Amino acid sequence: MKQFYLFVLVLMGSIATLERGYADTYPEVVFDNSLVKGIYAKSKVTYTGYSWVENLNHHLLVSDTLYFTPGNALSLQYKSAVNGEWQVDLQYSRQKLHYEVERSHYLVLKLFIKSENTKTDNLPKISIQQKQSETNQLQLGSYVKHFDYNKWIDVRIPIADFKNLHVKESIRALRFTQNAADDEMHHLFIDQVEFLTKDVSRVKLSSPAILSSAIAYDKQVRLEWQLPLTPSIRYIKIYRSEDNENFKAVGIRPISMQGCLDYVPEVNKTYYYKIAWVDYDYEESPFSKIKEVKTKMLEKAELLDLVQETHVNYFAENYDINSGMYLPFRMKERAVVSVKESGNAILSLIVGVEKERINRSLAVGRISRMVYFLAKAQNHLGVFPAYFDGRTGLPEHRNNEATYDILATSSMIEALLVARQYFSKEETVEVDLRKRITALWENIKWNQLLAEGYNDVLVEKISLVDPSYHYPTLGGINESMNAYLLAMSSPKYAIPLSAYENGVKYIDLTYSSDYNKMDSLAKDTVMTFMRSLRFAMNPLQKRTENMAPRVSVFQDTMMYGEHLVFGFSGSTLLDLYKPFFTIDPKLLRDSNVNYEEAIGNYIKVRKRRDNEIGVGSTNSDVWGFYQRMDSIGSYRINPAIAPSSIFMLKDEGEKAVLALYNNYGENFFTEYGFRAWLDLRNSDVSDEYFATNQAAITICIENARSGLIWNLYKEIPEIKALLTKLFGADKR
């Protein structure tokens, strides 16, 4: 399995890390393939009167036998009646909502006209949707230069022809609508719908592609290739054969990727692979040499290795080359990086190094780049904003709020302190890394990040524009715990130890769902009571009418046969998991709460509840539902919730990993791990990944197996000293 990460070593120093996205395709691509068979869930079909469009659950069907690029194409079969209308939206995914089209671009698609009764004016009209606006509708047939049947036709529409298009505004959907009416059925296939610039490279691909290796893992075959710096290469096209003679195209991948996983039908079977480079006109290079591989069934431990490694790979590939920081999405104008998720990336990279999947010196180099970046980037009182422009080091403020984020900074600093423990060699580069991490850590003025009227309660954000604005306070069994432990253990600017009781164990009423249900009189009563109680507990603390109202986290509840000491809310279990990415629950030797038992109970309750709901699943090991906030109320599986429970309930977590992989691996599991969500009710799967999910699975599996991150965290000198002060010496 060590060969699995060889591609990372190439990637981390390659041009492929520059300006391409981390997903399965490009941001400018509206459609290339449906990730699930049968339907394209990101399409929306509506019709009225006597008109009709073939659909399943209001989604277009897809063809997996006729397509322009493998492995499927959209099937659009419709009737345009005089007394009726129809429309079909191809919706952008959330991941691509930032894509902005230019007037100099072209909208390009491949069209296959199957029904020979279809004439030019029977082809639909087409328009672009942006937020609440829509462009004019253009006649698709007007842009078909060589009208023909039963062959793929190239259609190119200048973006300048679309009126009312707002440049620099994100694309929401591409809309096809009814055109000329008749009483006949028409059938089209549509594939490879994308926005392209006019001046793409046309260099002919004359050299053979290079397939470096093919390695079998259960029903997954890991393919790796060596991509030249040829600007005309658009995709990598993958061919597979069972007899080494008849090859079938089974997939395409963008040039951001140095390898991929291919899901095969059987284990204990020999397969043959070759690849080709594909240019912007979809002409192919000569084939690579053929690689032979035989799949084999993996043992449970090996499958866990595979799952963990792919999730590490997500962070290994997805980063900004300038700053080394995690890159949540790609933009042409700037590289927006996330401080909080860069902390998760660091922890995941440490796991990769420990498992010998990532080269140690390359990991040190990348983390050092982050530290150098943060040392020069803007901060206030040592606190960073949630996002930066990775190229300039300037804050990238959300919602026009110039704020600096305590939780994001805590996530980053905590991970860097773990890295300071791990990279402990006396080599110059690691010594320098440790010194620079310590400088960032000691620069945070925690004692100036307190809520008004408190000396032991942190705020979640601080503002430069309006220092008088009162942001909510931190507290509760969530990421706030990590921030408080750091603040209490600070070498220079520590806050009082009372923050463990008064900070961690109370939550701001802003976040209390029960409180928000109260009427105004009840709220006023609670606020008055809390102020008087706080003063009674600490009469030396300054009293002010602006003190944030806070309530205890303890709300004893019984559900599904288990005792829940912190009550029950609809929030995701990931909020409960996050503090324990680094903190071993055993370290918190609290006389009032057994954290191991409490967390275990919450996991049991959530599993029992989800099993009772059972939306779309008959397997009790498939759980982790969360409900979308919409009128439909559809349920999706978050793949991190159940597998990550392995850190506390090993058996439940392992079963969940294997159930998701074995039942849904073909569409749900990739070279970057599990996708963001799986919708069993609507047969849909996300085309993106959530950084918190990928980190949770990586770290929780490792802590369950070796305790790696837990052991590093507890040996941080400042944290070790703090825990002794809070709970006494550990006598175990």
mmCIF file of C-alpha atoms in Angstrom, residues 584-590 596 710-711 714-715 719-732:
data_model
loop_
_atom_site.group_PDB
_atom_site.id
_atom_site.type_symbol
_atom_site.label_atom_id
_atom_site.label_comp_id
_atom_site.label_asym_id
_atom_site.label_seq_id
_atom_site.Cartn_x
_atom_site.Cartn_y
_atom_site.Cartn_z
ATOM 1 C CA ASP A 584 -8.231 12.556 24.159
ATOM 2 C CA PRO A 585 -11.449 12.517 26.245
ATOM 3 C CA LYS A 586 -9.541 10.607 28.921
ATOM 4 C CA LEU A 587 -7.433 13.737 29.528
ATOM 5 C CA LEU A 588 -10.452 15.657 30.836
ATOM 6 C CA ARG A 589 -10.657 14.044 34.252
ATOM 7 C CA ASP A 590 -13.705 16.036 35.266
ATOM 8 C CA GLU A 596 -16.010 9.180 27.146
ATOM 9 C CA TRP A 710 -4.021 12.475 20.878
ATOM 10 C CA ASN A 711 -0.562 11.425 22.055
ATOM 11 C CA LYS A 714 -1.082 15.701 25.364
ATOM 12 C CA GLU A 715 2.719 16.053 25.219
ATOM 13 C CA ILE A 719 -1.036 21.806 27.435
ATOM 14 C CA LYS A 720 0.523 19.178 29.674
ATOM 15 C CA ALA A 721 1.146 21.755 32.400
ATOM 16 C CA LEU A 722 -2.390 23.122 32.070
ATOM 17 C CA LEU A 723 -4.037 19.712 32.419
ATOM 18 C CA THR A 724 -2.064 19.102 35.613
ATOM 19 C CA LYS A 725 -3.274 22.426 37.005
ATOM 20 C CA LEU A 726 -6.892 21.685 36.096
ATOM 21 C CA PHE A 727 -7.148 18.010 37.035
ATOM 22 C CA GLY A 728 -4.006 17.126 38.977
ATOM 23 C CA ALA A 729 -1.272 14.753 37.900
ATOM 24 C CA ASP A 730 -2.375 11.808 35.784
ATOM 25 C CA LYS A 731 -1.677 8.758 37.953
ATOM 26 C CA ARG A 732 -2.448 6.181 35.323
#
